[in-house]
Short mmCIF file of N, CA, C and O in Angstrom, two decimals:
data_model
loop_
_atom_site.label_atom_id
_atom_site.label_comp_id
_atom_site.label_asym_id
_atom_site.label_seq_id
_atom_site.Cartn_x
_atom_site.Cartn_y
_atom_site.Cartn_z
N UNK A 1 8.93 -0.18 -2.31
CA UNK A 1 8.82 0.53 -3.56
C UNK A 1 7.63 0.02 -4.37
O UNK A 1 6.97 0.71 -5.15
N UNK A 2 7.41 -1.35 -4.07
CA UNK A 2 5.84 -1.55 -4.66
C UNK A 2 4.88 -0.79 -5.15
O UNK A 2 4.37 -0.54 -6.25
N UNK A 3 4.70 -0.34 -3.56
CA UNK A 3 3.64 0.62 -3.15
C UNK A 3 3.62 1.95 -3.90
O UNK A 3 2.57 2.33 -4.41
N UNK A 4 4.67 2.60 -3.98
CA UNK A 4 4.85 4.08 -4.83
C UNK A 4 5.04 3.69 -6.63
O UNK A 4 4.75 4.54 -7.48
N UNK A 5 5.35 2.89 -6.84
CA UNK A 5 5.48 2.39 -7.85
C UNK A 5 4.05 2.13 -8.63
O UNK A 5 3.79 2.57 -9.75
N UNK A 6 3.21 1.37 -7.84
CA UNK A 6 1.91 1.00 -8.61
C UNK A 6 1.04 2.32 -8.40
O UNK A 6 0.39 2.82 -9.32
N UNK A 7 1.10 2.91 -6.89
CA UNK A 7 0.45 4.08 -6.79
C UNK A 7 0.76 5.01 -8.28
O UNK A 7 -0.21 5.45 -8.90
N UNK A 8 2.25 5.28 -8.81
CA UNK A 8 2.14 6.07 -9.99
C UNK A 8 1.88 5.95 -11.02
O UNK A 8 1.96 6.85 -11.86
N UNK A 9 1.27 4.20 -11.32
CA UNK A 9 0.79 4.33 -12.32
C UNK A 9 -1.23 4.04 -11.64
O UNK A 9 -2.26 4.00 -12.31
N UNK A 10 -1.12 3.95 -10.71
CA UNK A 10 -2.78 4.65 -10.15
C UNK A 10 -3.16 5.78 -10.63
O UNK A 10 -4.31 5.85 -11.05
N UNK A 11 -2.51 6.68 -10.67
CA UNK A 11 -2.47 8.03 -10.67
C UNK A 11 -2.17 8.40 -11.94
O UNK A 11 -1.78 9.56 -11.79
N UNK A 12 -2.08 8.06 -13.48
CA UNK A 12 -1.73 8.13 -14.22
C UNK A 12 -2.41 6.90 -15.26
O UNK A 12 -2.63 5.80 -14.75
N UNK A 13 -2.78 7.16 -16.87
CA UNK A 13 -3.70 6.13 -17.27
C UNK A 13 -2.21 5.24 -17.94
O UNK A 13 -1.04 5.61 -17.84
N UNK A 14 -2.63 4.24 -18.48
CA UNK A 14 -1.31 3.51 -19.06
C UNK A 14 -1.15 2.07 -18.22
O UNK A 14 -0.17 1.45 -18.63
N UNK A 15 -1.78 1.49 -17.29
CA UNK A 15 -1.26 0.65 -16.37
C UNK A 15 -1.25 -0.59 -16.98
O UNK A 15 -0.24 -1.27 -16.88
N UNK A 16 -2.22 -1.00 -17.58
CA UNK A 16 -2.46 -2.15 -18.09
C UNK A 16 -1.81 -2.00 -19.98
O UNK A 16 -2.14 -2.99 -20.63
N UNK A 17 -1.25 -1.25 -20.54
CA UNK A 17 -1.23 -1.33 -21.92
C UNK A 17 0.34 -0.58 -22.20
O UNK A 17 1.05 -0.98 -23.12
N UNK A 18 0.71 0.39 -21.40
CA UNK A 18 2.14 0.85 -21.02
C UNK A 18 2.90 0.13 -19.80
O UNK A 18 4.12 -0.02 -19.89
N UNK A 19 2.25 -0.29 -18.73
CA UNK A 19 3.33 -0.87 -17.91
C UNK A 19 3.11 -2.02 -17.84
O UNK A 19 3.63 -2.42 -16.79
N UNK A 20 2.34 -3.30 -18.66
CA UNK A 20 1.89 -4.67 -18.13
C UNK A 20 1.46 -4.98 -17.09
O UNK A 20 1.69 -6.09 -16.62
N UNK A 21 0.52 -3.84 -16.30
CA UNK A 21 0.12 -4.47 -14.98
C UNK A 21 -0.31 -6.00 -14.51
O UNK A 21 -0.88 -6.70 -15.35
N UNK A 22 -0.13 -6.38 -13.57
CA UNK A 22 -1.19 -7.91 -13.54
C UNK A 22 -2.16 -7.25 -12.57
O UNK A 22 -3.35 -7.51 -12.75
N UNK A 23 -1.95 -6.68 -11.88
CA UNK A 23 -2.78 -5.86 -10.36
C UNK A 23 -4.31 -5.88 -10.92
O UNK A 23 -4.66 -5.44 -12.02
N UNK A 24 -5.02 -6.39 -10.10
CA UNK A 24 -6.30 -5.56 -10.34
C UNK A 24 -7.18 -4.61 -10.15
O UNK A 24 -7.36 -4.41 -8.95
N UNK A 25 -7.94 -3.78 -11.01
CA UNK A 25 -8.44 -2.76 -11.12
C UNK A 25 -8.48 -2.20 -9.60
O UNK A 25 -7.82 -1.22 -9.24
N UNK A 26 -9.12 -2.75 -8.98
CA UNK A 26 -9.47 -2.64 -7.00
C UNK A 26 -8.25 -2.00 -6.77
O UNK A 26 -8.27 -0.89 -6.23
N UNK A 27 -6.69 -2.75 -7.25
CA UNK A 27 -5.66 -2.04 -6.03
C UNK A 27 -5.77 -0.46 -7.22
O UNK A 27 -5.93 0.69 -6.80
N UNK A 28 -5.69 -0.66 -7.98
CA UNK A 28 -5.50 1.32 -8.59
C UNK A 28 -6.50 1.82 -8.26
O UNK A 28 -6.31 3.01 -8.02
N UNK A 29 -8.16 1.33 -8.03
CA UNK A 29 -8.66 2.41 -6.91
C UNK A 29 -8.01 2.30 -5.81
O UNK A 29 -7.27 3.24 -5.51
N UNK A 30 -8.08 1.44 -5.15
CA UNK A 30 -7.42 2.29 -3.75
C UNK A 30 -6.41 2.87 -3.55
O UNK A 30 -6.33 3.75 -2.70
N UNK A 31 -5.36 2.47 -4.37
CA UNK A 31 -4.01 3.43 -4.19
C UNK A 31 -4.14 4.60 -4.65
O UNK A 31 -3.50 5.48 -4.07
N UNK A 32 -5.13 5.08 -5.99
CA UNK A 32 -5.84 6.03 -6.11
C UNK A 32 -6.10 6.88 -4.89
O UNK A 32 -5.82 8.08 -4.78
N UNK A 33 -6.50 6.34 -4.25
CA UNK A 33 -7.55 7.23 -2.87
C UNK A 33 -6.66 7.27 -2.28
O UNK A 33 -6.58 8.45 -1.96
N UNK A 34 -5.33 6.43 -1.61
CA UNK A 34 -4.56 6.34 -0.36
C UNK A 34 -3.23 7.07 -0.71
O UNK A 34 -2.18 6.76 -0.15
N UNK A 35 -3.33 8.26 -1.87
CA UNK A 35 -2.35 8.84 -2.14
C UNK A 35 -2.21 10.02 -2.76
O UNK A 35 -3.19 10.23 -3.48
N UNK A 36 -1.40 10.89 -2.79
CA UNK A 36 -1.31 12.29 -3.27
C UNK A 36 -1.13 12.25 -4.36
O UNK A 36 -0.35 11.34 -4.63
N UNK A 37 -1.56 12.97 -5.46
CA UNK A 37 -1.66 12.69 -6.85
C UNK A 37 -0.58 13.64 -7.43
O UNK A 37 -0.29 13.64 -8.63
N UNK A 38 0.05 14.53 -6.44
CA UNK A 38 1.02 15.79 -7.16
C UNK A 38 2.02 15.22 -6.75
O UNK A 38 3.09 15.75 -7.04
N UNK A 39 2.02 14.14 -6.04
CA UNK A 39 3.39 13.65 -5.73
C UNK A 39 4.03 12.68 -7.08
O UNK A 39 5.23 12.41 -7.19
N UNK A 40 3.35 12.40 -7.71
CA UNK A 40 3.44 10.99 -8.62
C UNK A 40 3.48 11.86 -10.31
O UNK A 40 2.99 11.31 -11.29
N UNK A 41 4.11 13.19 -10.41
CA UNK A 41 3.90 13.33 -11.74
C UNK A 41 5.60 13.15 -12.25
O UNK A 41 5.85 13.02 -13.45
N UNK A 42 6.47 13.16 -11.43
CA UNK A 42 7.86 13.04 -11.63
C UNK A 42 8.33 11.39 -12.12
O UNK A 42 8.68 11.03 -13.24
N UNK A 43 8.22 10.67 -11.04
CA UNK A 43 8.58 9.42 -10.94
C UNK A 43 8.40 9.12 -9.55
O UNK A 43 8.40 10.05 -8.74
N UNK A 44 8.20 7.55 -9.03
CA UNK A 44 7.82 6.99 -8.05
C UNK A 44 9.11 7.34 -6.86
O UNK A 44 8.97 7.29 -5.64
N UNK A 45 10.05 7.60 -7.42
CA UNK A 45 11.16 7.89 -7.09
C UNK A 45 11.38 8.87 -5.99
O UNK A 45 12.10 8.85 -4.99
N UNK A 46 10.23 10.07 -6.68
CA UNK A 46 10.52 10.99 -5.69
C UNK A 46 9.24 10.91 -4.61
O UNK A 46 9.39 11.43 -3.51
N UNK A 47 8.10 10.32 -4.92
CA UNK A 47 7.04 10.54 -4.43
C UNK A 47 7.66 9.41 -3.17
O UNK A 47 7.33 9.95 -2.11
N UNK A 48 8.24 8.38 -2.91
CA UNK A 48 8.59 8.22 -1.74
C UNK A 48 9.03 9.15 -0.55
O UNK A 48 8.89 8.76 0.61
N UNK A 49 9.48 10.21 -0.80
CA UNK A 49 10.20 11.24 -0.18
C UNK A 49 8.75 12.27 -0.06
O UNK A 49 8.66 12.94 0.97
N UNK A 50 7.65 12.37 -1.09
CA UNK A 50 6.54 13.39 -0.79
C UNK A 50 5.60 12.82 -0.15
O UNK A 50 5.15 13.26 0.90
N UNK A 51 5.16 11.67 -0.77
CA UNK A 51 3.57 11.21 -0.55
C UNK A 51 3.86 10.53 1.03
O UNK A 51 4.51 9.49 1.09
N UNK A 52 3.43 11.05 2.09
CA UNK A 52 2.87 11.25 3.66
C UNK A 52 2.06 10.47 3.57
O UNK A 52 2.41 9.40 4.07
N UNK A 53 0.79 10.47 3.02
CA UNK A 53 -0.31 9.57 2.74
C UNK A 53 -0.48 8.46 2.68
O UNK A 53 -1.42 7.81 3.15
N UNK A 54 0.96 7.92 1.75
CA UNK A 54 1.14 6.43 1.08
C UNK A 54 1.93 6.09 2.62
O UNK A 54 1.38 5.29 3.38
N UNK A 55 3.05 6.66 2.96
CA UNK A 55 3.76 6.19 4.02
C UNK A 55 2.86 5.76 4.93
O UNK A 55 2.66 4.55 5.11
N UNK A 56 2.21 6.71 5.59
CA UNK A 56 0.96 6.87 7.03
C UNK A 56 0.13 5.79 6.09
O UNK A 56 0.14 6.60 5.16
N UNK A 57 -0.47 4.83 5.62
CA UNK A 57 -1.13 3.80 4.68
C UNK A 57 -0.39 2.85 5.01
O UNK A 57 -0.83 1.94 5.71
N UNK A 58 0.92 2.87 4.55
CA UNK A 58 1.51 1.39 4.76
C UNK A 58 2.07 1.19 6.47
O UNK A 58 2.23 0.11 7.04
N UNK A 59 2.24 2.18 6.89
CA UNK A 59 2.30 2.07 8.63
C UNK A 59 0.85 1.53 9.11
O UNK A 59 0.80 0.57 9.89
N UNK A 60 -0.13 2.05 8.71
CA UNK A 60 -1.18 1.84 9.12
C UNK A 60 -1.88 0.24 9.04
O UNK A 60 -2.42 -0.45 9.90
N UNK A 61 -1.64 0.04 7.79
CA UNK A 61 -1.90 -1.19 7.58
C UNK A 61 -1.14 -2.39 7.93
O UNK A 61 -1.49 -3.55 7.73
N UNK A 62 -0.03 -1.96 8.49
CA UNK A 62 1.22 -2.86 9.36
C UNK A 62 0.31 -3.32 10.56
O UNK A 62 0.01 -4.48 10.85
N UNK A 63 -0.04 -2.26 11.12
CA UNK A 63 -0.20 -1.61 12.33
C UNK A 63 -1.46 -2.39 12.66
O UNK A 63 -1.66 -2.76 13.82
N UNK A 64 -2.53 -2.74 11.43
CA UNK A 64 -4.04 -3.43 11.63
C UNK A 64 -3.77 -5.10 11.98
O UNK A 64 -4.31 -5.90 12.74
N UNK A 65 -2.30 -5.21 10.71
CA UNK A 65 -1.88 -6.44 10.71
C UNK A 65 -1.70 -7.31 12.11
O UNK A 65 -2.16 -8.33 12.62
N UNK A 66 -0.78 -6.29 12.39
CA UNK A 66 0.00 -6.96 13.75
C UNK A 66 -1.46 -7.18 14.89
O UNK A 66 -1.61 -8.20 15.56
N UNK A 67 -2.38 -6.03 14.88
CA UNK A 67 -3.59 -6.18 15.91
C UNK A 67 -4.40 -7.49 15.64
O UNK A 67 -4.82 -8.27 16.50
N UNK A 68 -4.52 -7.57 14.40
CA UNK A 68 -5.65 -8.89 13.78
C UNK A 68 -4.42 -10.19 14.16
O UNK A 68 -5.00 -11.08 14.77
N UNK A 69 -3.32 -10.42 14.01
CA UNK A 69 -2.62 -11.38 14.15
C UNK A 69 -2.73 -11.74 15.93
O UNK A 69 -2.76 -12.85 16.46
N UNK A 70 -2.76 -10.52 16.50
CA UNK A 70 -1.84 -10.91 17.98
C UNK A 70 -4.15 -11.53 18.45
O UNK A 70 -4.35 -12.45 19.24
N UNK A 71 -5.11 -10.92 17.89
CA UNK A 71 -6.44 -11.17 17.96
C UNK A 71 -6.63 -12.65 17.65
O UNK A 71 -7.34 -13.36 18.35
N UNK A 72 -6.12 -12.98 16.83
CA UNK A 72 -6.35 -14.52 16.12
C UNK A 72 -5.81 -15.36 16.93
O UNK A 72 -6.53 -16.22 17.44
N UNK A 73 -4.13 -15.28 17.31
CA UNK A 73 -3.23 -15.57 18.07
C UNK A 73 -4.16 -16.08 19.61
O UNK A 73 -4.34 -17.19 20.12
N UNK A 74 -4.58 -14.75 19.99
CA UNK A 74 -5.19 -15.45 21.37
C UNK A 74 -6.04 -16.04 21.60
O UNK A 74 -6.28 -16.70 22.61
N UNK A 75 -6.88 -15.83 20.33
CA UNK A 75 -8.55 -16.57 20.66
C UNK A 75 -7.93 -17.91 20.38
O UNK A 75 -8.76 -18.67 20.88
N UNK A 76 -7.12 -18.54 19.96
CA UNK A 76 -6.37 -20.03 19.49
C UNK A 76 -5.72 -20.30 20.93
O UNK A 76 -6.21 -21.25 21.54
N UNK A 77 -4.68 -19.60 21.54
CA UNK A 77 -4.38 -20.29 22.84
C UNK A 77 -3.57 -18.81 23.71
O UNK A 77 -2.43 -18.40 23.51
N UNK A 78 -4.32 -18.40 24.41
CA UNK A 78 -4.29 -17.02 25.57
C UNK A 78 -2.78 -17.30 25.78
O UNK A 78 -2.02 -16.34 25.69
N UNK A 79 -2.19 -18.75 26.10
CA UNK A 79 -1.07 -18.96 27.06
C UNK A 79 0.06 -18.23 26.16
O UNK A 79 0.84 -17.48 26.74
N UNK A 80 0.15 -18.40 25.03
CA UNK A 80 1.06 -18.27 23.82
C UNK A 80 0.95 -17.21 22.63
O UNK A 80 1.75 -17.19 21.69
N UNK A 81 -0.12 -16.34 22.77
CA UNK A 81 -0.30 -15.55 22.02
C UNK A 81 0.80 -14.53 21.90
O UNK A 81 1.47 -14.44 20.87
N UNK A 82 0.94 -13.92 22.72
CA UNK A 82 2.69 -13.22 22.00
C UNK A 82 3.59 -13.96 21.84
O UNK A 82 4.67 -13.54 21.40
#
């Protein structure tokens, strides 16, 4: 819920003076960009259930995770990397 949560106030001005953000400017551009903006006029609530974008984003970036980890993993020792 993070993720849809900060995305709606990405998508919306108020972040820093209505919701106390600490986030910096960088993550509301990108969640900006990595999300549907008609999804986020209700509440974060529902845009879990709309925004495709944000989902396919946080799969994606799982997905880089696990590649760069199992990458690091082997160049340190081939025998043990998985």
């Amino acid at each position: 819920m993070d993720w849809f949560n900060t995305a709606f106030w990405a998508n919306r001005p108020g972040a820093y003076d209505v919701w106390r953000s600490i986030y910096p400017p960088l993550s509301f551009v990108f969640l900006d960009l990595a999300s549907l903006p008609g999804c986020y006029r209700d509440s974060p609530f529902h845009a879990r259930d709309c925004d495709w974008v944000g989902r396919s984003a946080i799969g994606a970036l799982y997905l880089i995770d696990v590649i760069l980890l199992w990458i690091a993993f082997r160049r340190n020792d081939r025998r043990t990397a998985i």
